[in-house]
XYZ file of C-alpha atoms in Angstrom:
735
model
C 0.000 0.000 0.000
C 1.510 3.368 -0.922
C 1.920 5.849 1.915
C 2.279 9.549 1.084
C 4.639 11.475 3.277
C 5.634 14.981 2.830
C 8.773 14.656 2.734
C 9.244 10.995 2.191
C 8.633 7.349 2.519
C 9.584 3.863 2.298
C 10.281 0.375 1.329
C 12.920 -2.269 1.047
C 13.059 -5.920 0.969
C 15.753 -8.277 0.203
C 14.482 -10.941 -2.163
C 12.989 -13.868 -0.331
C 10.960 -16.877 -1.279
C 7.324 -16.050 -1.835
C 6.048 -18.272 0.927
C 2.842 -17.526 2.785
C 3.277 -19.776 5.802
C 2.071 -18.950 9.299
C 1.650 -20.264 12.807
C -1.072 -19.229 15.230
C 0.896 -17.309 17.839
C -0.640 -17.399 21.316
C 2.383 -16.293 23.316
C 1.835 -12.530 23.256
C 0.836 -11.397 26.740
C -2.315 -9.310 27.127
C -3.655 -7.584 30.239
C -7.250 -6.522 30.795
C -8.407 -3.175 32.179
C -7.743 -4.360 35.748
C -4.182 -5.391 34.897
C -4.880 -9.137 34.978
C -2.990 -11.300 32.488
C -5.402 -13.127 30.189
C -4.755 -16.866 29.879
C -5.928 -17.229 26.251
C -6.195 -13.735 24.726
C -5.916 -14.853 21.110
C -8.451 -17.715 21.168
C -10.843 -15.756 18.983
C -13.910 -15.046 21.114
C -17.180 -16.848 21.845
C -20.814 -16.012 21.208
C -23.268 -18.914 20.802
C -21.066 -21.683 22.199
C -22.322 -25.273 22.391
C -20.364 -26.944 25.211
C -19.177 -30.563 25.104
C -16.407 -32.505 26.782
C -14.303 -35.382 25.477
C -10.760 -36.678 25.671
C -8.855 -35.096 22.780
C -5.264 -36.109 23.486
C -5.605 -39.594 24.961
C -4.620 -38.682 28.531
C -7.907 -39.997 29.946
C -8.961 -36.501 31.014
C -11.909 -34.684 29.551
C -11.015 -31.723 27.385
C -13.424 -29.124 26.014
C -14.968 -28.994 22.542
C -17.073 -25.967 21.633
C -19.142 -25.422 18.516
C -20.075 -21.779 18.042
C -23.063 -21.636 15.726
C -22.613 -17.919 14.918
C -19.463 -18.843 13.010
C -20.024 -22.564 12.333
C -16.690 -22.876 14.086
C -15.305 -25.628 16.296
C -12.888 -24.667 19.099
C -10.800 -27.155 21.103
C -9.332 -26.651 24.571
C -6.961 -29.074 26.290
C -7.293 -29.742 30.019
C -3.832 -28.972 31.338
C -3.511 -29.229 35.105
C -7.210 -28.431 35.450
C -6.976 -25.344 33.304
C -8.264 -24.967 29.768
C -5.640 -24.145 27.152
C -6.829 -23.160 23.697
C -5.271 -25.723 21.334
C -6.591 -25.155 17.803
C -4.517 -27.970 16.304
C -7.189 -30.497 17.325
C -9.887 -28.675 15.358
C -8.531 -30.219 12.147
C -9.615 -33.677 13.346
C -13.303 -32.796 13.321
C -15.461 -32.911 10.178
C -16.190 -29.607 8.491
C -19.914 -30.281 8.034
C -20.916 -29.799 11.664
C -23.790 -27.336 11.515
C -26.658 -25.854 13.545
C -25.684 -27.627 16.776
C -23.273 -30.163 18.260
C -23.834 -32.732 21.007
C -21.071 -35.234 21.786
C -22.557 -38.428 23.173
C -21.227 -41.987 23.461
C -24.064 -43.865 21.767
C -22.337 -47.275 21.401
C -20.894 -47.517 24.940
C -17.262 -47.851 23.785
C -16.040 -45.020 26.017
C -15.563 -42.626 23.075
C -17.944 -39.780 22.401
C -19.636 -39.653 19.018
C -20.996 -36.693 17.060
C -24.657 -35.741 16.806
C -25.189 -32.627 14.703
C -27.685 -30.879 12.466
C -28.481 -31.639 8.863
C -30.925 -30.149 6.391
C -32.936 -33.381 6.679
C -32.683 -33.772 10.453
C -29.838 -35.270 12.495
C -26.478 -36.594 11.345
C -24.406 -39.028 13.419
C -20.663 -39.690 13.126
C -19.109 -42.540 15.062
C -15.825 -42.043 16.887
C -13.508 -44.718 15.478
C -10.273 -43.420 16.992
C -7.745 -46.182 17.565
C -5.591 -46.189 20.691
C -2.634 -43.863 20.244
C -3.918 -42.530 16.920
C -5.396 -39.205 15.860
C -9.121 -38.643 16.309
C -11.161 -40.010 13.410
C -14.848 -40.372 12.583
C -17.071 -42.552 10.433
C -20.584 -41.590 9.267
C -23.252 -43.799 10.792
C -25.821 -45.154 8.316
C -29.394 -46.005 9.277
C -31.381 -48.932 7.946
C -34.441 -47.790 6.010
C -36.232 -51.127 6.104
C -35.639 -51.693 2.385
C -32.957 -54.208 1.329
C -29.652 -52.501 0.498
C -30.984 -49.050 1.323
C -29.312 -46.833 3.922
C -29.970 -43.307 5.185
C -27.268 -40.767 6.103
C -29.614 -39.052 8.555
C -31.129 -40.423 11.724
C -34.397 -42.335 11.265
C -37.202 -43.078 13.680
C -40.353 -45.172 13.396
C -43.384 -42.936 12.979
C -47.032 -43.692 12.345
C -46.399 -45.162 8.902
C -42.851 -46.470 8.913
C -39.326 -45.177 9.247
C -38.948 -41.412 8.731
C -36.367 -38.696 9.243
C -36.368 -37.245 12.738
C -36.756 -33.745 11.323
C -35.823 -30.550 13.190
C -36.082 -26.863 12.478
C -32.610 -25.354 11.798
C -32.804 -23.374 15.062
C -33.882 -26.318 17.222
C -31.605 -27.908 19.813
C -32.756 -31.437 20.767
C -31.977 -33.312 23.963
C -30.079 -36.606 23.646
C -29.894 -38.631 26.838
C -30.607 -42.074 28.294
C -34.162 -41.320 29.382
C -35.228 -44.813 30.460
C -31.974 -45.843 32.131
C -31.330 -48.886 29.937
C -27.921 -47.756 28.662
C -28.809 -46.528 25.186
C -29.518 -42.943 24.115
C -33.009 -41.565 23.560
C -34.038 -38.289 21.933
C -36.442 -35.486 22.813
C -37.374 -32.739 20.359
C -40.113 -30.192 19.774
C -42.449 -31.242 16.950
C -41.257 -30.168 13.524
C -44.740 -29.036 12.468
C -47.887 -28.326 14.392
C -48.152 -27.105 17.959
C -45.243 -26.759 20.360
C -45.368 -30.172 21.972
C -42.527 -32.496 22.931
C -41.734 -35.704 21.051
C -40.025 -38.632 22.761
C -38.101 -41.080 20.557
C -37.107 -44.194 22.468
C -34.034 -46.144 21.429
C -34.778 -49.901 21.401
C -31.199 -50.983 20.793
C -30.775 -52.625 24.219
C -34.240 -54.179 24.216
C -33.877 -55.777 20.775
C -30.178 -56.507 20.394
C -28.722 -56.452 23.903
C -26.229 -53.760 22.873
C -26.420 -49.977 22.778
C -24.908 -49.457 19.336
C -27.859 -49.737 16.946
C -29.715 -46.391 17.274
C -33.057 -48.058 16.637
C -35.600 -45.321 17.395
C -39.370 -45.249 17.663
C -41.481 -42.187 18.340
C -43.364 -43.091 21.522
C -45.352 -39.879 21.810
C -45.743 -36.466 20.223
C -46.921 -34.914 23.482
C -44.578 -35.975 26.263
C -45.887 -34.488 29.526
C -49.167 -33.422 27.897
C -48.208 -29.774 27.675
C -48.007 -27.312 24.797
C -45.746 -24.295 24.457
C -48.061 -21.563 23.185
C -45.809 -18.517 23.171
C -42.802 -17.207 25.032
C -43.451 -17.921 28.734
C -46.931 -19.254 27.907
C -47.775 -22.951 28.272
C -50.961 -25.009 28.254
C -50.963 -27.998 30.648
C -53.053 -31.137 31.196
C -53.539 -31.696 27.469
C -55.382 -28.403 27.114
C -55.215 -26.251 24.001
C -53.517 -22.890 23.829
C -55.744 -19.885 24.455
C -57.234 -18.666 21.174
C -55.902 -15.116 21.635
C -52.165 -15.111 21.026
C -52.066 -18.886 20.995
C -49.868 -20.675 18.495
C -50.977 -23.156 15.926
C -47.622 -23.775 14.308
C -44.047 -24.434 15.328
C -42.524 -20.949 15.023
C -38.992 -19.982 15.956
C -36.262 -22.171 17.365
C -36.652 -24.273 20.515
C -33.881 -25.378 22.853
C -34.139 -28.372 25.189
C -32.082 -29.823 28.015
C -33.469 -32.862 29.831
C -32.006 -33.310 33.320
C -33.253 -34.167 36.800
C -33.214 -30.757 38.517
C -34.786 -31.784 41.846
C -33.222 -35.152 42.598
C -36.386 -37.272 42.277
C -34.887 -39.542 39.572
C -37.229 -38.216 36.864
C -36.289 -36.069 33.904
C -37.376 -32.430 33.961
C -37.251 -29.988 31.056
C -35.172 -26.848 30.621
C -36.906 -25.081 27.762
C -36.563 -21.888 25.765
C -37.578 -20.523 22.399
C -36.133 -17.993 19.986
C -38.220 -15.044 21.169
C -37.642 -15.657 24.887
C -35.106 -13.995 27.147
C -35.364 -16.581 29.922
C -34.815 -20.299 30.323
C -37.786 -22.102 31.904
C -37.905 -25.223 33.989
C -40.924 -27.523 33.545
C -40.749 -29.916 36.480
C -41.925 -33.480 36.035
C -44.217 -34.480 38.908
C -44.677 -37.976 37.506
C -42.057 -40.349 36.092
C -39.988 -40.276 32.936
C -42.263 -42.889 31.337
C -45.442 -41.271 32.650
C -44.611 -37.592 33.001
C -46.864 -34.988 34.574
C -46.047 -31.370 33.770
C -48.175 -28.697 35.467
C -46.013 -25.591 35.803
C -43.166 -23.523 34.468
C -40.730 -21.140 36.169
C -37.638 -19.176 35.255
C -34.444 -21.050 36.003
C -32.308 -21.149 38.076
C -34.527 -19.632 40.765
C -31.871 -17.544 42.556
C -30.262 -15.926 39.486
C -32.401 -16.744 36.443
C -30.805 -17.003 33.023
C -31.725 -13.804 31.198
C -30.410 -13.142 27.704
C -31.654 -10.623 25.238
C -32.810 -13.530 23.106
C -33.064 -17.364 22.902
C -31.158 -18.998 25.784
C -29.945 -22.576 25.449
C -28.430 -24.729 28.189
C -25.683 -27.361 28.386
C -24.790 -29.724 31.211
C -21.066 -30.477 31.429
C -18.339 -30.558 34.063
C -16.174 -27.536 33.247
C -14.501 -26.936 36.619
C -12.839 -30.361 36.874
C -14.610 -31.543 40.056
C -16.414 -34.472 38.401
C -19.831 -32.831 38.807
C -21.665 -31.402 35.804
C -22.272 -27.671 35.732
C -24.884 -25.611 33.899
C -23.862 -23.343 31.029
C -26.171 -21.106 29.048
C -25.676 -19.113 25.866
C -27.809 -17.176 23.341
C -28.517 -19.819 20.706
C -28.519 -17.473 17.695
C -27.047 -17.697 14.201
C -26.422 -13.966 13.929
C -27.493 -10.651 15.305
C -30.826 -9.384 14.088
C -32.698 -6.140 14.636
C -34.354 -7.787 17.633
C -31.043 -8.882 19.165
C -28.933 -5.874 18.152
C -28.319 -4.742 21.726
C -27.417 -8.224 23.015
C -24.092 -8.130 24.867
C -22.193 -10.925 23.182
C -18.998 -10.174 25.115
C -20.815 -11.605 28.173
C -22.790 -14.395 26.544
C -21.458 -17.511 28.279
C -23.109 -17.888 31.672
C -21.735 -20.474 34.104
C -23.597 -21.908 37.093
C -21.464 -24.151 39.298
C -23.131 -27.321 40.515
C -22.622 -27.468 44.275
C -24.835 -30.536 44.503
C -24.429 -33.745 42.511
C -25.103 -34.998 38.996
C -28.367 -36.556 40.160
C -29.436 -33.717 42.481
C -27.871 -30.515 41.220
C -27.655 -27.192 43.054
C -26.726 -24.422 40.656
C -25.005 -21.235 41.786
C -24.224 -18.377 39.421
C -20.498 -17.811 38.837
C -19.961 -15.592 35.775
C -21.619 -14.323 32.610
C -18.369 -14.486 30.636
C -16.986 -17.990 31.152
C -13.765 -18.358 29.104
C -14.568 -15.041 27.405
C -13.066 -13.146 30.327
C -9.716 -14.744 29.440
C -9.857 -13.652 25.785
C -9.891 -10.484 23.790
C -13.637 -10.542 23.159
C -15.413 -7.342 22.132
C -18.734 -9.091 21.492
C -19.059 -9.462 17.745
C -17.509 -8.140 14.528
C -14.031 -7.496 15.943
C -12.097 -5.347 13.449
C -8.400 -4.904 14.349
C -6.159 -2.050 13.201
C -2.565 -1.222 14.100
C -0.683 2.057 14.369
C 2.007 3.497 16.621
C -0.428 5.894 18.210
C 1.962 7.244 20.861
C 5.160 7.414 18.797
C 7.124 5.035 21.025
C 8.291 2.850 18.147
C 5.950 -0.144 18.479
C 2.579 -1.016 16.995
C -0.518 -0.559 19.156
C -3.737 -2.520 18.643
C -7.137 -0.904 18.181
C -10.276 -3.060 17.959
C -13.651 -1.757 16.808
C -16.829 -3.800 16.964
C -20.554 -3.891 16.320
C -22.044 -2.270 19.396
C -22.291 -2.185 23.171
C -25.468 -2.872 25.184
C -26.285 0.835 24.816
C -26.457 0.300 21.056
C -23.386 2.449 20.327
C -20.093 0.960 19.139
C -16.742 1.982 20.578
C -13.062 1.283 19.914
C -10.758 -0.468 22.356
C -7.088 0.454 22.591
C -4.648 -2.283 23.575
C -1.422 -0.356 24.032
C 1.777 -2.175 23.132
C 3.710 -2.175 26.390
C 6.396 -4.466 24.996
C 9.042 -3.690 22.428
C 9.074 -3.510 18.605
C 10.195 -7.157 18.389
C 8.553 -8.589 21.539
C 5.009 -7.211 21.744
C 2.808 -7.240 24.824
C -0.548 -5.506 25.043
C -2.569 -3.887 27.786
C -6.163 -2.636 27.541
C -5.832 1.062 28.387
C -8.934 2.604 26.825
C -12.355 1.103 26.114
C -13.553 4.210 24.288
C -10.649 5.356 22.147
C -11.510 8.376 19.965
C -14.719 8.985 21.935
C -17.150 7.050 19.756
C -19.463 6.575 22.760
C -20.477 10.213 22.292
C -21.604 9.528 18.718
C -24.507 7.541 17.284
C -22.820 4.725 15.358
C -22.927 0.982 15.511
C -21.379 -1.629 13.142
C -18.080 0.241 13.414
C -15.127 -0.939 11.271
C -11.877 1.027 11.483
C -8.547 1.170 9.654
C -5.636 3.583 9.454
C -4.622 4.965 6.055
C -3.403 8.220 4.544
C -6.629 8.697 2.653
C -6.247 12.452 2.130
C -2.655 12.251 0.867
C -0.957 14.493 3.414
C 1.627 11.954 4.609
C -0.271 11.190 7.853
C -2.278 8.085 8.600
C -5.888 9.044 9.214
C -8.614 7.168 11.070
C -10.836 5.735 8.334
C -14.036 3.910 9.213
C -17.394 2.686 8.045
C -20.331 2.779 10.432
C -24.089 2.532 10.521
C -26.092 5.418 11.922
C -28.523 4.740 14.742
C -30.482 7.744 13.477
C -31.208 6.786 9.865
C -29.787 3.254 9.482
C -27.421 4.304 6.658
C -23.905 2.875 6.435
C -21.238 5.207 5.029
C -17.497 5.734 4.736
C -15.906 8.397 6.935
C -12.484 9.581 8.023
C -10.956 11.823 10.668
C -7.761 13.591 9.513
C -4.670 12.976 11.613
C -2.771 16.133 12.551
C 0.483 14.310 13.309
C 2.961 12.476 11.074
C 4.453 10.517 14.003
C 1.509 9.796 16.359
C -2.294 9.819 16.227
C -3.645 13.292 17.005
C -7.333 13.742 16.194
C -8.032 16.502 18.706
C -10.391 19.096 17.320
C -10.740 17.284 14.000
C -14.151 16.871 12.407
C -15.519 13.630 10.975
C -15.530 13.875 7.193
C -17.922 11.894 5.043
C -16.815 10.273 1.771
C -19.141 9.778 -1.214
C -19.566 6.053 -0.520
C -22.674 4.336 0.854
C -22.834 0.594 1.427
C -25.037 -2.012 3.039
C -24.366 -2.602 6.722
C -22.751 -6.006 6.118
C -20.403 -4.808 3.351
C -16.736 -3.978 3.792
C -14.399 -1.257 2.517
C -10.614 -1.544 2.281
C -8.377 1.440 1.518
C -5.605 0.414 -0.918
C -3.725 1.928 -3.852
C -4.861 -0.516 -6.504
C -3.281 1.111 -9.573
C 0.034 2.310 -8.017
C -0.619 5.957 -8.881
C 0.077 7.192 -5.368
C -3.586 7.774 -4.523
C -5.575 5.461 -2.313
C -8.466 3.622 -3.924
C -11.192 1.464 -2.417
C -12.014 -2.239 -2.598
C -15.584 -2.940 -1.514
C -16.778 -6.432 -0.612
C -20.420 -6.568 -1.610
C -23.232 -8.500 0.045
C -23.726 -10.475 -3.198
C -20.165 -11.850 -3.058
C -18.567 -9.540 -5.639
C -15.505 -7.356 -5.061
C -15.685 -3.823 -6.455
C -12.794 -1.492 -7.297
C -13.458 2.222 -6.838
C -10.752 4.513 -8.290
C -9.613 7.672 -6.537
C -10.532 10.724 -8.651
C -7.463 12.608 -7.338
C -9.386 15.564 -6.016
C -7.935 17.459 -3.088
C -11.352 18.186 -1.563
C -13.765 16.588 -1.249
C -12.444 13.064 -1.631
C -14.189 11.356 -4.528
C -14.206 7.806 -5.889
C -15.842 6.299 -8.959
C -16.613 2.673 -9.791
C -13.837 1.293 -12.006
C -14.565 -2.445 -11.896
C -17.739 -4.088 -10.618
C -16.069 -7.517 -10.425
C -12.421 -6.830 -9.594
C -10.132 -9.810 -10.229
C -13.169 -11.554 -11.745
C -14.669 -11.930 -8.261
C -18.293 -12.088 -9.334
C -21.529 -12.295 -7.356
C -21.817 -15.677 -5.663
C -24.562 -16.890 -3.353
C -22.088 -19.035 -1.407
C -19.632 -16.175 -0.832
C -20.828 -12.948 0.773
C -19.440 -9.664 2.102
C -15.787 -10.120 1.143
C -13.176 -8.503 3.346
C -9.752 -7.579 2.043
C -6.456 -5.975 2.939
C -3.130 -5.686 1.145
C 0.528 -5.789 2.140
C 3.856 -7.096 0.929
C 3.639 -10.353 2.825
C 6.662 -12.145 1.379
C 9.114 -9.239 1.107
C 9.431 -9.403 -2.665
C 8.582 -5.736 -3.196
C 5.125 -6.514 -4.599
C 1.748 -6.115 -2.921
C -0.271 -9.193 -2.017
C -4.006 -9.314 -1.363
C -5.671 -11.068 1.569
C -9.312 -12.057 1.122
C -11.865 -13.448 3.552
C -15.600 -14.058 3.643
C -18.228 -15.489 5.968
C -16.735 -19.002 5.909
C -13.769 -17.961 8.040
C -11.033 -18.994 5.592
C -8.272 -16.611 4.487
C -6.982 -16.605 0.912
C -3.814 -14.855 -0.264
C -3.294 -13.719 -3.843
C 0.358 -12.976 -4.589
C 1.231 -9.768 -6.463
C -2.436 -8.916 -7.007
C -1.747 -5.822 -9.120
C -0.520 -8.035 -11.948
C -3.321 -10.596 -11.581
C -6.420 -10.833 -13.762
C -8.334 -13.187 -11.451
C -7.793 -15.189 -8.270
C -6.186 -18.174 -9.969
C -3.334 -19.361 -7.791
C -4.615 -17.927 -4.523
C -3.437 -19.853 -1.469
C -5.561 -20.900 1.513
C -3.406 -23.602 3.169
C -1.551 -21.054 5.265
C -1.460 -22.212 8.898
C 0.913 -24.871 10.203
C -0.614 -27.634 12.319
C 1.994 -29.166 14.619
C -0.090 -32.354 14.993
C -0.688 -33.117 11.324
C 2.665 -31.571 10.258
C 0.876 -29.806 7.406
C -0.161 -26.321 6.365
C -3.943 -26.120 6.441
C -6.811 -23.770 5.933
C -9.345 -23.459 8.691
C -12.323 -21.527 9.954
C -10.895 -18.608 11.923
C -14.244 -17.482 13.246
C -16.830 -17.006 10.517
C -16.826 -13.565 8.917
C -13.276 -12.183 9.080
C -11.575 -8.794 9.078
C -7.843 -9.226 8.397
C -5.120 -6.618 8.734
C -1.322 -6.776 8.786
C 1.388 -5.390 11.034
C 5.047 -6.091 11.655
C 4.623 -6.593 15.376
C 7.664 -8.880 15.709
C 10.071 -6.602 13.807
C 10.945 -9.352 11.342
C 11.431 -9.467 7.579
C 7.777 -10.426 6.985
C 4.669 -8.974 8.628
C 2.046 -10.883 10.564
C -1.622 -11.227 9.669
C -3.993 -10.263 12.462
C -7.560 -11.485 12.040
C -10.700 -10.254 13.769
C -13.893 -12.255 13.480
C -17.662 -12.286 13.981
C -17.185 -13.885 17.414
C -15.552 -10.714 18.710
C -12.054 -12.169 19.023
C -8.610 -11.882 17.476
C -6.116 -14.399 16.055
C -2.417 -13.676 15.415
C -0.831 -15.401 12.409
C 2.942 -14.996 12.589
C 4.932 -15.710 9.452
C 7.091 -18.694 10.362
C 9.742 -17.804 7.766
C 10.170 -14.242 8.963
C 13.755 -13.650 10.045
C 15.071 -11.177 12.572
C 16.037 -7.960 10.864
C 19.740 -7.120 10.592
C 21.060 -4.287 12.744
C 21.335 -1.916 9.811
C 18.140 -1.319 7.860
C 17.917 -1.706 4.111
C 16.785 1.642 2.703
C 15.878 2.568 -0.843
C 15.183 6.148 -2.035
C 14.014 6.851 -5.577
C 14.182 8.803 -7.773
C 17.461 10.219 -6.504
C 18.300 12.891 -7.696
C 14.818 14.412 -7.776
C 13.430 17.759 -8.887
C 12.257 20.033 -6.077
C 8.559 19.776 -5.343
C 8.366 16.321 -6.934
C 7.552 13.039 -5.218
C 10.097 10.627 -3.844
C 9.527 7.055 -2.655
C 11.278 5.670 0.399
C 11.316 1.962 1.195
C 12.668 0.524 4.423
C 12.476 -2.908 6.000
C 11.256 -1.775 9.418
C 9.290 0.917 11.190
C 11.330 4.099 11.467
C 11.197 7.881 11.317
C 12.948 10.145 8.824
C 13.982 13.768 9.198
C 15.515 16.055 6.543
C 18.572 18.224 7.203
C 20.476 20.522 4.892
C 24.220 20.245 4.307
C 24.858 22.609 7.245
C 22.967 20.308 9.626
C 19.944 22.571 9.926
C 16.552 20.951 10.373
C 14.350 21.157 7.282
C 11.397 18.969 8.363
C 10.065 17.428 11.527
C 10.242 13.647 12.001
C 8.006 11.668 9.670
C 6.769 8.171 10.495
C 7.794 5.372 8.114
C 6.130 1.966 7.976
C 8.219 -1.086 7.222
C 7.817 -2.981 3.967
C 5.386 -0.462 2.530
C 5.893 2.057 -0.261
C 5.538 5.510 1.200
C 5.514 8.561 -1.035
C 6.683 12.046 -0.029
C 6.443 15.307 -1.816
C 9.775 17.065 -1.461
C 9.614 20.595 -0.071
C 10.516 23.504 -2.355
C 14.190 23.636 -1.407
C 17.175 25.084 -3.153
C 19.184 22.729 -5.312
C 21.777 20.771 -3.397
C 22.574 17.760 -1.273
C 20.330 16.993 1.708
C 20.702 14.462 4.462
C 17.948 12.077 5.469
C 18.357 10.849 9.030
C 16.528 7.583 9.664
C 15.890 6.477 13.257
C 14.909 2.882 14.060
C 15.115 0.977 17.348
C 17.108 3.756 18.964
C 19.780 3.894 16.234
C 20.247 6.488 13.490
C 21.321 6.071 9.869
C 21.971 8.747 7.251
C 21.347 8.714 3.502
C 21.841 11.460 0.917
C 19.201 12.968 -1.320
C 20.104 15.230 -4.238
C 17.518 17.857 -5.237
C 17.760 19.682 -8.568
């Protein structure tokens, strides 16, 4: 990306192999606002987390497996000395078609948990076939249809007229448990069509075959407990119909179920919620599991009821290593909607410790941010941006996001309290730049010299709470070495987009003026050319399908950023979309399409391979040389509100003396000069007598930065470069 400096700017790089190879770096220390060191700051955030436990590494201790449905992402955490350590390497061992929900249950009694997950036709089951000492592996379980040679890939049950799919709504979360105590797993779900009653599908594997491995289901009843859910917090009991006013006649909205014995009477009770509810309700069973009697509903737990902005779901797992299952609750949503816009997704994982037993639980509220409080988690739509805001020589991290519970988005500042080659971050400001005083949500920031005055400005898109319009804005930076926005007005650019679309500031055509790449909601990537006006900034559509990236229903809302990732002197393009996978296109300015783009970028120490992977659903990548090496890192924000650090594993420590290139040299006075350097630095111009001509100007490593030379007399001038406390001098001849 070209950077315009008045007087000058940068680039270098010694030729190196064009390798885009990275490791997920989790060793950078981060402190929260209270000064506490986070244990897993770069794990990437959580929103709608489905909690499961299983042994991942063969040490006979339960680890943690989370499926977050807002990103269709699996996260794996190893139990290390009774502490969870985010270990993403194990994620590669799980199938990539887990969707809607995930419940890990051992259905065949072999001591290994199997996968139950959603499918467009109902429920899909994958059997854990991991051999002792080998990597985790799975095999799809096929169901007998009753016809010779015919098998089904989705779970079947016996209905009124034969074997049928056990169909669910996409938002539904079933309950899978051994209801009758015979050793095999049974299933409860809310009816797919019709009124909101509970179906019970009994597994007859033990009764018919003497083993628990057959998954032979029959629907015993469509109205377990003889109750009907009519509306949020409204139920009809004793086989009565819903009231005609406001009563429901169809299954509307998602339903979440957890079947556990909450009162220690050896009978299953129901923890129930639906998509429009804020609370979780307990429906206590006053009969038996086989002959249930449901007569009441109450919010749950009684002392500190679960209360989300929308659609709670509950999970029952031991997450504090005491052998007793705890209660966890999350908002079971795919994405934020208008109705859930103010939901606080940075505190969306509620933990209730079980101080009783597995058969007679006593739940006590512990936290509303389980695991999240050990991560950088801004809620949702975390957009990272780096700049040396205080001029101390290292890169500081800013993170913008969607919104706070007040509805207004802010920017967090994680100040780099380490060094240029050994970063460490501390949260020092939760409202950087004062956005809490404005009326924006859906805030996405970046730093770029958009007005061509050799200073990096704060550029952002945001949606107005007043009129719902999403536009491109910038605030001019008054300083060439720090970030000084004091007294500066927000300036609007002639670009309007949909709220989900993304704008990246990049000089596409190498003319020294910043252009725009816009990722459209239809999956296309647009190129908007800078019209080279001083004021107001103006852009016009140059290519509706840049790099032949056309509309595509599978790909939506592309995000992009550019940098010289491999130190070959040419700009590379990083692309992401809602699937969570990064793609890198080398030397994109010379490309005509995305042929040759690379997605297998991240090294997995378990498989010994470079792999692609879901980094958290919709992504917002940026780059920064936070390790002061020959190749920058990629920093990725995601829809889950978290951040991942991808450090180039071929980046070498920079030599003591920087490589500096200045061209053209000589140059005519008042003309532009390009400076390239291999590290962050400042430059200051002196005349031959040692007199100061310009103040210090910030240079960014491995980026072309352009400076208009001042109108000086002809002669030889000295450029003093300062990097890492050392100074270096180069000559510049001006005609």
